Amino acid sequence: MSSQKLVSNFLVHVLLCLLILGTTEGEGLKDDFYKKTCPKAEDIVKKVTGQHISRAPSLAPALLRMHFHDCFVRGCDGSVLLNSTSTTQSEKTAAPNLTLRGFQVIDAIKSKLEETCSGVVSCADIIALAARDAVVKIGGPSWDVPTGRRDGRVSLASEALSNIPPPVFNITQLKTSFSSKGLNVKDLVVLSGAHTIGVAHCPAFTNRLYNFTGKGDSDPSMDPNYVAALKKKCKPNDNTTIVEMDPGSSKIFDIGYYVMVRKRRGLFQSDAALLKDNFTASYVVTAGDEAKFFKDFKVSMVKMGKIGVLTGADGEIRKKCALVN
């Protein structure tokens, strides 16, 4: 084969690879996607989100978590919003999603958008925009949210169970989970920083307090003083009590989470796991510059928001976010 033909074949291969990468990294999304079809769309999302966060600031971490859970199952397609049907159990019913909150915010935004420009703005875009606006409302960073996502028509509880990384994952499992979504180790440690806001229910971490290895012991990787403090709040079989993930600053988007983790006070096993990898441990230990964390967080959120998106003629624009058309 001639060298010219080899070069030609190589270039074709490179172009095909670039096309594939483009599709998996959000091809079809763009800034101001609704500029002509619904010019006030992003302003409406920001206004309605802000109104809800002002009344209930705890909805900010809830909306951010909803975005994460949506993107990790079938991509950022709004499938987390769908109700179950007579034949299938939706993602909402899966164990990781039973404590999701903020659906009323998404519905309120959708209702307002339908009044303004019916059938134009997707529920998937609403989740992505609302998560960003909620974080900004409580003092966190802003990031670009290119739009143009379309809504998926399938939502399965089984897929939520198999795709959302649980709080008991070790570092190897976490890296595998994030890698499967096109996210790297830096994205893993940076996005974990979202635990700086919000709360968790006791069952998400009580295994670390009472019976870690089946011998009635506690997780030795957790600060014993923190274990004692948590035991006062969470008794065995307590399914209702909530605990701050970043005690003292759980309503402020800052670097407090990394301070807690390096003190061996990360609430989840998945938090403690960050100290088991050279790269993630280094990031945790050296995290002291809030501006740098904000910058990194913005980059990783943009990447996450492009996971497996539906664009163009794929999917649909739901009229009601909990129901397929």
mmCIF file with all atom_site columns, N, CA and C in Angstrom, residues 25-75:
data_model
loop_
_atom_site.group_PDB
_atom_site.id
_atom_site.type_symbol
_atom_site.label_atom_id
_atom_site.label_alt_id
_atom_site.label_comp_id
_atom_site.label_asym_id
_atom_site.label_entity_id
_atom_site.label_seq_id
_atom_site.pdbx_PDB_ins_code
_atom_site.Cartn_x
_atom_site.Cartn_y
_atom_site.Cartn_z
_atom_site.occupancy
_atom_site.B_iso_or_equiv
_atom_site.pdbx_formal_charge
_atom_site.auth_seq_id
_atom_site.auth_comp_id
_atom_site.auth_asym_id
_atom_site.auth_atom_id
_atom_site.pdbx_PDB_model_num
ATOM 1   N N  . GLU A 1 25 ? -19.683 14.015 23.626 1.00 0.00 ? 25 GLU A N  1
ATOM 2   C CA . GLU A 1 25 ? -19.373 15.171 24.449 1.00 0.00 ? 25 GLU A CA 1
ATOM 3   C C  . GLU A 1 25 ? -20.321 16.328 24.185 1.00 0.00 ? 25 GLU A C  1
ATOM 4   N N  . GLY A 1 26 ? -21.540 16.021 23.795 1.00 0.00 ? 26 GLY A N  1
ATOM 5   C CA . GLY A 1 26 ? -22.554 17.062 23.726 1.00 0.00 ? 26 GLY A CA 1
ATOM 6   C C  . GLY A 1 26 ? -22.699 17.765 22.399 1.00 0.00 ? 26 GLY A C  1
ATOM 7   N N  . GLU A 1 27 ? -22.390 17.070 21.314 1.00 0.00 ? 27 GLU A N  1
ATOM 8   C CA . GLU A 1 27 ? -22.590 17.689 20.001 1.00 0.00 ? 27 GLU A CA 1
ATOM 9   C C  . GLU A 1 27 ? -24.074 18.019 19.816 1.00 0.00 ? 27 GLU A C  1
ATOM 10  N N  . GLY A 1 28 ? -24.361 19.206 19.337 1.00 0.00 ? 28 GLY A N  1
ATOM 11  C CA . GLY A 1 28 ? -25.742 19.639 19.151 1.00 0.00 ? 28 GLY A CA 1
ATOM 12  C C  . GLY A 1 28 ? -26.176 20.645 20.194 1.00 0.00 ? 28 GLY A C  1
ATOM 13  N N  . LEU A 1 29 ? -25.425 20.724 21.297 1.00 0.00 ? 29 LEU A N  1
ATOM 14  C CA . LEU A 1 29 ? -25.702 21.747 22.301 1.00 0.00 ? 29 LEU A CA 1
ATOM 15  C C  . LEU A 1 29 ? -24.994 23.042 21.914 1.00 0.00 ? 29 LEU A C  1
ATOM 16  N N  . LYS A 1 30 ? -25.583 24.160 22.275 1.00 0.00 ? 30 LYS A N  1
ATOM 17  C CA . LYS A 1 30 ? -24.922 25.430 22.007 1.00 0.00 ? 30 LYS A CA 1
ATOM 18  C C  . LYS A 1 30 ? -25.458 26.503 22.956 1.00 0.00 ? 30 LYS A C  1
ATOM 19  N N  . ASP A 1 31 ? -24.678 27.532 23.130 1.00 0.00 ? 31 ASP A N  1
ATOM 20  C CA . ASP A 1 31 ? -25.108 28.657 23.955 1.00 0.00 ? 31 ASP A CA 1
ATOM 21  C C  . ASP A 1 31 ? -26.280 29.357 23.282 1.00 0.00 ? 31 ASP A C  1
ATOM 22  N N  . ASP A 1 32 ? -27.188 29.846 24.095 1.00 0.00 ? 32 ASP A N  1
ATOM 23  C CA . ASP A 1 32 ? -28.351 30.592 23.592 1.00 0.00 ? 32 ASP A CA 1
ATOM 24  C C  . ASP A 1 32 ? -29.157 29.804 22.560 1.00 0.00 ? 32 ASP A C  1
ATOM 25  N N  . PHE A 1 33 ? -29.306 28.519 22.791 1.00 0.00 ? 33 PHE A N  1
ATOM 26  C CA . PHE A 1 33 ? -30.051 27.669 21.865 1.00 0.00 ? 33 PHE A CA 1
ATOM 27  C C  . PHE A 1 33 ? -31.470 28.192 21.643 1.00 0.00 ? 33 PHE A C  1
ATOM 28  N N  . TYR A 1 34 ? -32.050 28.787 22.687 1.00 0.00 ? 34 TYR A N  1
ATOM 29  C CA . TYR A 1 34 ? -33.445 29.248 22.603 1.00 0.00 ? 34 TYR A CA 1
ATOM 30  C C  . TYR A 1 34 ? -33.567 30.740 22.266 1.00 0.00 ? 34 TYR A C  1
ATOM 31  N N  . LYS A 1 35 ? -32.494 31.330 21.791 1.00 0.00 ? 35 LYS A N  1
ATOM 32  C CA . LYS A 1 35 ? -32.478 32.777 21.543 1.00 0.00 ? 35 LYS A CA 1
ATOM 33  C C  . LYS A 1 35 ? -33.613 33.227 20.630 1.00 0.00 ? 35 LYS A C  1
ATOM 34  N N  . LYS A 1 36 ? -33.922 32.427 19.610 1.00 0.00 ? 36 LYS A N  1
ATOM 35  C CA . LYS A 1 36 ? -34.974 32.809 18.666 1.00 0.00 ? 36 LYS A CA 1
ATOM 36  C C  . LYS A 1 36 ? -36.317 32.170 19.000 1.00 0.00 ? 36 LYS A C  1
ATOM 37  N N  . THR A 1 37 ? -36.289 30.959 19.528 1.00 0.00 ? 37 THR A N  1
ATOM 38  C CA . THR A 1 37 ? -37.552 30.228 19.752 1.00 0.00 ? 37 THR A CA 1
ATOM 39  C C  . THR A 1 37 ? -38.204 30.542 21.092 1.00 0.00 ? 37 THR A C  1
ATOM 40  N N  . CYS A 1 38 ? -37.384 30.916 22.077 1.00 0.00 ? 38 CYS A N  1
ATOM 41  C CA . CYS A 1 38 ? -37.907 31.252 23.410 1.00 0.00 ? 38 CYS A CA 1
ATOM 42  C C  . CYS A 1 38 ? -36.877 32.125 24.122 1.00 0.00 ? 38 CYS A C  1
ATOM 43  N N  . PRO A 1 39 ? -36.740 33.364 23.675 1.00 0.00 ? 39 PRO A N  1
ATOM 44  C CA . PRO A 1 39 ? -35.655 34.239 24.140 1.00 0.00 ? 39 PRO A CA 1
ATOM 45  C C  . PRO A 1 39 ? -35.617 34.485 25.649 1.00 0.00 ? 39 PRO A C  1
ATOM 46  N N  . LYS A 1 40 ? -36.730 34.338 26.328 1.00 0.00 ? 40 LYS A N  1
ATOM 47  C CA . LYS A 1 40 ? -36.758 34.587 27.776 1.00 0.00 ? 40 LYS A CA 1
ATOM 48  C C  . LYS A 1 40 ? -36.587 33.307 28.595 1.00 0.00 ? 40 LYS A C  1
ATOM 49  N N  . ALA A 1 41 ? -36.306 32.204 27.919 1.00 0.00 ? 41 ALA A N  1
ATOM 50  C CA . ALA A 1 41 ? -36.268 30.904 28.588 1.00 0.00 ? 41 ALA A CA 1
ATOM 51  C C  . ALA A 1 41 ? -35.325 30.885 29.796 1.00 0.00 ? 41 ALA A C  1
ATOM 52  N N  . GLU A 1 42 ? -34.082 31.282 29.594 1.00 0.00 ? 42 GLU A N  1
ATOM 53  C CA . GLU A 1 42 ? -33.116 31.197 30.684 1.00 0.00 ? 42 GLU A CA 1
ATOM 54  C C  . GLU A 1 42 ? -33.431 32.189 31.799 1.00 0.00 ? 42 GLU A C  1
ATOM 55  N N  . ASP A 1 43 ? -33.988 33.323 31.452 1.00 0.00 ? 43 ASP A N  1
ATOM 56  C CA . ASP A 1 43 ? -34.396 34.298 32.475 1.00 0.00 ? 43 ASP A CA 1
ATOM 57  C C  . ASP A 1 43 ? -35.529 33.739 33.327 1.00 0.00 ? 43 ASP A C  1
ATOM 58  N N  . ILE A 1 44 ? -36.454 33.022 32.680 1.00 0.00 ? 44 ILE A N  1
ATOM 59  C CA . ILE A 1 44 ? -37.570 32.416 33.421 1.00 0.00 ? 44 ILE A CA 1
ATOM 60  C C  . ILE A 1 44 ? -37.060 31.344 34.379 1.00 0.00 ? 44 ILE A C  1
ATOM 61  N N  . VAL A 1 45 ? -36.145 30.500 33.897 1.00 0.00 ? 45 VAL A N  1
ATOM 62  C CA . VAL A 1 45 ? -35.582 29.453 34.757 1.00 0.00 ? 45 VAL A CA 1
ATOM 63  C C  . VAL A 1 45 ? -34.888 30.092 35.959 1.00 0.00 ? 45 VAL A C  1
ATOM 64  N N  . LYS A 1 46 ? -34.102 31.107 35.698 1.00 0.00 ? 46 LYS A N  1
ATOM 65  C CA . LYS A 1 46 ? -33.360 31.782 36.773 1.00 0.00 ? 46 LYS A CA 1
ATOM 66  C C  . LYS A 1 46 ? -34.312 32.418 37.789 1.00 0.00 ? 46 LYS A C  1
ATOM 67  N N  . LYS A 1 47 ? -35.358 33.066 37.317 1.00 0.00 ? 47 LYS A N  1
ATOM 68  C CA . LYS A 1 47 ? -36.289 33.756 38.202 1.00 0.00 ? 47 LYS A CA 1
ATOM 69  C C  . LYS A 1 47 ? -37.054 32.775 39.084 1.00 0.00 ? 47 LYS A C  1
ATOM 70  N N  . VAL A 1 48 ? -37.631 31.748 38.472 1.00 0.00 ? 48 VAL A N  1
ATOM 71  C CA . VAL A 1 48 ? -38.429 30.786 39.236 1.00 0.00 ? 48 VAL A CA 1
ATOM 72  C C  . VAL A 1 48 ? -37.545 29.997 40.204 1.00 0.00 ? 48 VAL A C  1
ATOM 73  N N  . THR A 1 49 ? -36.365 29.598 39.747 1.00 0.00 ? 49 THR A N  1
ATOM 74  C CA . THR A 1 49 ? -35.426 28.899 40.634 1.00 0.00 ? 49 THR A CA 1
ATOM 75  C C  . THR A 1 49 ? -35.076 29.774 41.826 1.00 0.00 ? 49 THR A C  1
ATOM 76  N N  . GLY A 1 50 ? -34.759 31.021 41.549 1.00 0.00 ? 50 GLY A N  1
ATOM 77  C CA . GLY A 1 50 ? -34.389 31.950 42.612 1.00 0.00 ? 50 GLY A CA 1
ATOM 78  C C  . GLY A 1 50 ? -35.495 32.137 43.636 1.00 0.00 ? 50 GLY A C  1
ATOM 79  N N  . GLN A 1 51 ? -36.715 32.199 43.162 1.00 0.00 ? 51 GLN A N  1
ATOM 80  C CA . GLN A 1 51 ? -37.856 32.358 44.078 1.00 0.00 ? 51 GLN A CA 1
ATOM 81  C C  . GLN A 1 51 ? -37.957 31.176 45.036 1.00 0.00 ? 51 GLN A C  1
ATOM 82  N N  . HIS A 1 52 ? -37.778 29.978 44.511 1.00 0.00 ? 52 HIS A N  1
ATOM 83  C CA . HIS A 1 52 ? -37.872 28.780 45.349 1.00 0.00 ? 52 HIS A CA 1
ATOM 84  C C  . HIS A 1 52 ? -36.688 28.682 46.317 1.00 0.00 ? 52 HIS A C  1
ATOM 85  N N  . ILE A 1 53 ? -35.492 29.009 45.852 1.00 0.00 ? 53 ILE A N  1
ATOM 86  C CA . ILE A 1 53 ? -34.310 28.928 46.722 1.00 0.00 ? 53 ILE A CA 1
ATOM 87  C C  . ILE A 1 53 ? -34.382 29.969 47.825 1.00 0.00 ? 53 ILE A C  1
ATOM 88  N N  . SER A 1 54 ? -34.936 31.120 47.519 1.00 0.00 ? 54 SER A N  1
ATOM 89  C CA . SER A 1 54 ? -35.085 32.158 48.547 1.00 0.00 ? 54 SER A CA 1
ATOM 90  C C  . SER A 1 54 ? -35.975 31.682 49.684 1.00 0.00 ? 54 SER A C  1
ATOM 91  N N  . ARG A 1 55 ? -37.007 30.938 49.333 1.00 0.00 ? 55 ARG A N  1
ATOM 92  C CA . ARG A 1 55 ? -37.931 30.423 50.348 1.00 0.00 ? 55 ARG A CA 1
ATOM 93  C C  . ARG A 1 55 ? -37.367 29.184 51.048 1.00 0.00 ? 55 ARG A C  1
ATOM 94  N N  . ALA A 1 56 ? -36.633 28.377 50.305 1.00 0.00 ? 56 ALA A N  1
ATOM 95  C CA . ALA A 1 56 ? -36.111 27.118 50.864 1.00 0.00 ? 56 ALA A CA 1
ATOM 96  C C  . ALA A 1 56 ? -34.707 26.863 50.305 1.00 0.00 ? 56 ALA A C  1
ATOM 97  N N  . PRO A 1 57 ? -33.670 27.450 50.934 1.00 0.00 ? 57 PRO A N  1
ATOM 98  C CA . PRO A 1 57 ? -32.293 27.293 50.440 1.00 0.00 ? 57 PRO A CA 1
ATOM 99  C C  . PRO A 1 57 ? -31.835 25.846 50.320 1.00 0.00 ? 57 PRO A C  1
ATOM 100 N N  . SER A 1 58 ? -32.448 24.941 51.088 1.00 0.00 ? 58 SER A N  1
ATOM 101 C CA . SER A 1 58 ? -32.045 23.528 51.031 1.00 0.00 ? 58 SER A CA 1
ATOM 102 C C  . SER A 1 58 ? -32.361 22.887 49.683 1.00 0.00 ? 58 SER A C  1
ATOM 103 N N  . LEU A 1 59 ? -33.143 23.586 48.864 1.00 0.00 ? 59 LEU A N  1
ATOM 104 C CA . LEU A 1 59 ? -33.441 23.056 47.532 1.00 0.00 ? 59 LEU A CA 1
ATOM 105 C C  . LEU A 1 59 ? -32.255 23.201 46.580 1.00 0.00 ? 59 LEU A C  1
ATOM 106 N N  . ALA A 1 60 ? -31.291 24.046 46.928 1.00 0.00 ? 60 ALA A N  1
ATOM 107 C CA . ALA A 1 60 ? -30.120 24.226 46.049 1.00 0.00 ? 60 ALA A CA 1
ATOM 108 C C  . ALA A 1 60 ? -29.324 22.932 45.901 1.00 0.00 ? 60 ALA A C  1
ATOM 109 N N  . PRO A 1 61 ? -28.886 22.315 46.999 1.00 0.00 ? 61 PRO A N  1
ATOM 110 C CA . PRO A 1 61 ? -28.192 21.032 46.833 1.00 0.00 ? 61 PRO A CA 1
ATOM 111 C C  . PRO A 1 61 ? -29.087 19.951 46.253 1.00 0.00 ? 61 PRO A C  1
ATOM 112 N N  . ALA A 1 62 ? -30.388 20.038 46.515 1.00 0.00 ? 62 ALA A N  1
ATOM 113 C CA . ALA A 1 62 ? -31.320 19.040 45.977 1.00 0.00 ? 62 ALA A CA 1
ATOM 114 C C  . ALA A 1 62 ? -31.368 19.102 44.454 1.00 0.00 ? 62 ALA A C  1
ATOM 115 N N  . LEU A 1 63 ? -31.390 20.306 43.906 1.00 0.00 ? 63 LEU A N  1
ATOM 116 C CA . LEU A 1 63 ? -31.439 20.458 42.447 1.00 0.00 ? 63 LEU A CA 1
ATOM 117 C C  . LEU A 1 63 ? -30.110 20.063 41.801 1.00 0.00 ? 63 LEU A C  1
ATOM 118 N N  . LEU A 1 64 ? -29.018 20.353 42.482 1.00 0.00 ? 64 LEU A N  1
ATOM 119 C CA . LEU A 1 64 ? -27.709 19.946 41.970 1.00 0.00 ? 64 LEU A CA 1
ATOM 120 C C  . LEU A 1 64 ? -27.611 18.423 41.948 1.00 0.00 ? 64 LEU A C  1
ATOM 121 N N  . ARG A 1 65 ? -28.080 17.785 43.004 1.00 0.00 ? 65 ARG A N  1
ATOM 122 C CA . ARG A 1 65 ? -28.065 16.318 43.081 1.00 0.00 ? 65 ARG A CA 1
ATOM 123 C C  . ARG A 1 65 ? -28.962 15.714 42.006 1.00 0.00 ? 65 ARG A C  1
ATOM 124 N N  . MET A 1 66 ? -30.109 16.329 41.761 1.00 0.00 ? 66 MET A N  1
ATOM 125 C CA . MET A 1 66 ? -31.012 15.837 40.730 1.00 0.00 ? 66 MET A CA 1
ATOM 126 C C  . MET A 1 66 ? -30.323 15.840 39.356 1.00 0.00 ? 66 MET A C  1
ATOM 127 N N  . HIS A 1 67 ? -29.578 16.891 39.078 1.00 0.00 ? 67 HIS A N  1
ATOM 128 C CA . HIS A 1 67 ? -28.858 16.993 37.797 1.00 0.00 ? 67 HIS A CA 1
ATOM 129 C C  . HIS A 1 67 ? -27.837 15.862 37.672 1.00 0.00 ? 67 HIS A C  1
ATOM 130 N N  . PHE A 1 68 ? -27.106 15.605 38.746 1.00 0.00 ? 68 PHE A N  1
ATOM 131 C CA . PHE A 1 68 ? -26.115 14.530 38.755 1.00 0.00 ? 68 PHE A CA 1
ATOM 132 C C  . PHE A 1 68 ? -26.795 13.184 38.510 1.00 0.00 ? 68 PHE A C  1
ATOM 133 N N  . HIS A 1 69 ? -27.873 12.917 39.235 1.00 0.00 ? 69 HIS A N  1
ATOM 134 C CA . HIS A 1 69 ? -28.562 11.636 39.098 1.00 0.00 ? 69 HIS A CA 1
ATOM 135 C C  . HIS A 1 69 ? -29.196 11.486 37.717 1.00 0.00 ? 69 HIS A C  1
ATOM 136 N N  . ASP A 1 70 ? -29.615 12.591 37.135 1.00 0.00 ? 70 ASP A N  1
ATOM 137 C CA . ASP A 1 70 ? -30.178 12.521 35.790 1.00 0.00 ? 70 ASP A CA 1
ATOM 138 C C  . ASP A 1 70 ? -29.101 12.155 34.775 1.00 0.00 ? 70 ASP A C  1
ATOM 139 N N  . CYS A 1 71 ? -27.978 12.845 34.845 1.00 0.00 ? 71 CYS A N  1
ATOM 140 C CA . CYS A 1 71 ? -26.929 12.656 33.840 1.00 0.00 ? 71 CYS A CA 1
ATOM 141 C C  . CYS A 1 71 ? -26.266 11.285 33.910 1.00 0.00 ? 71 CYS A C  1
ATOM 142 N N  . PHE A 1 72 ? -26.228 10.673 35.092 1.00 0.00 ? 72 PHE A N  1
ATOM 143 C CA . PHE A 1 72 ? -25.548 9.387  35.225 1.00 0.00 ? 72 PHE A CA 1
ATOM 144 C C  . PHE A 1 72 ? -26.407 8.207  34.770 1.00 0.00 ? 72 PHE A C  1
ATOM 145 N N  . VAL A 1 73 ? -27.668 8.473  34.441 1.00 0.00 ? 73 VAL A N  1
ATOM 146 C CA . VAL A 1 73 ? -28.543 7.399  33.950 1.00 0.00 ? 73 VAL A CA 1
ATOM 147 C C  . VAL A 1 73 ? -29.090 7.810  32.581 1.00 0.00 ? 73 VAL A C  1
ATOM 148 N N  . ARG A 1 74 ? -28.656 7.149  31.538 1.00 0.00 ? 74 ARG A N  1
ATOM 149 C CA . ARG A 1 74 ? -29.089 7.459  30.167 1.00 0.00 ? 74 ARG A CA 1
ATOM 150 C C  . ARG A 1 74 ? -28.665 8.842  29.691 1.00 0.00 ? 74 ARG A C  1
ATOM 151 N N  . GLY A 1 75 ? -27.752 9.471  30.390 1.00 0.00 ? 75 GLY A N  1
ATOM 152 C CA . GLY A 1 75 ? -27.326 10.812 30.010 1.00 0.00 ? 75 GLY A CA 1
ATOM 153 C C  . GLY A 1 75 ? -28.289 11.867 30.533 1.00 0.00 ? 75 GLY A C  1
#
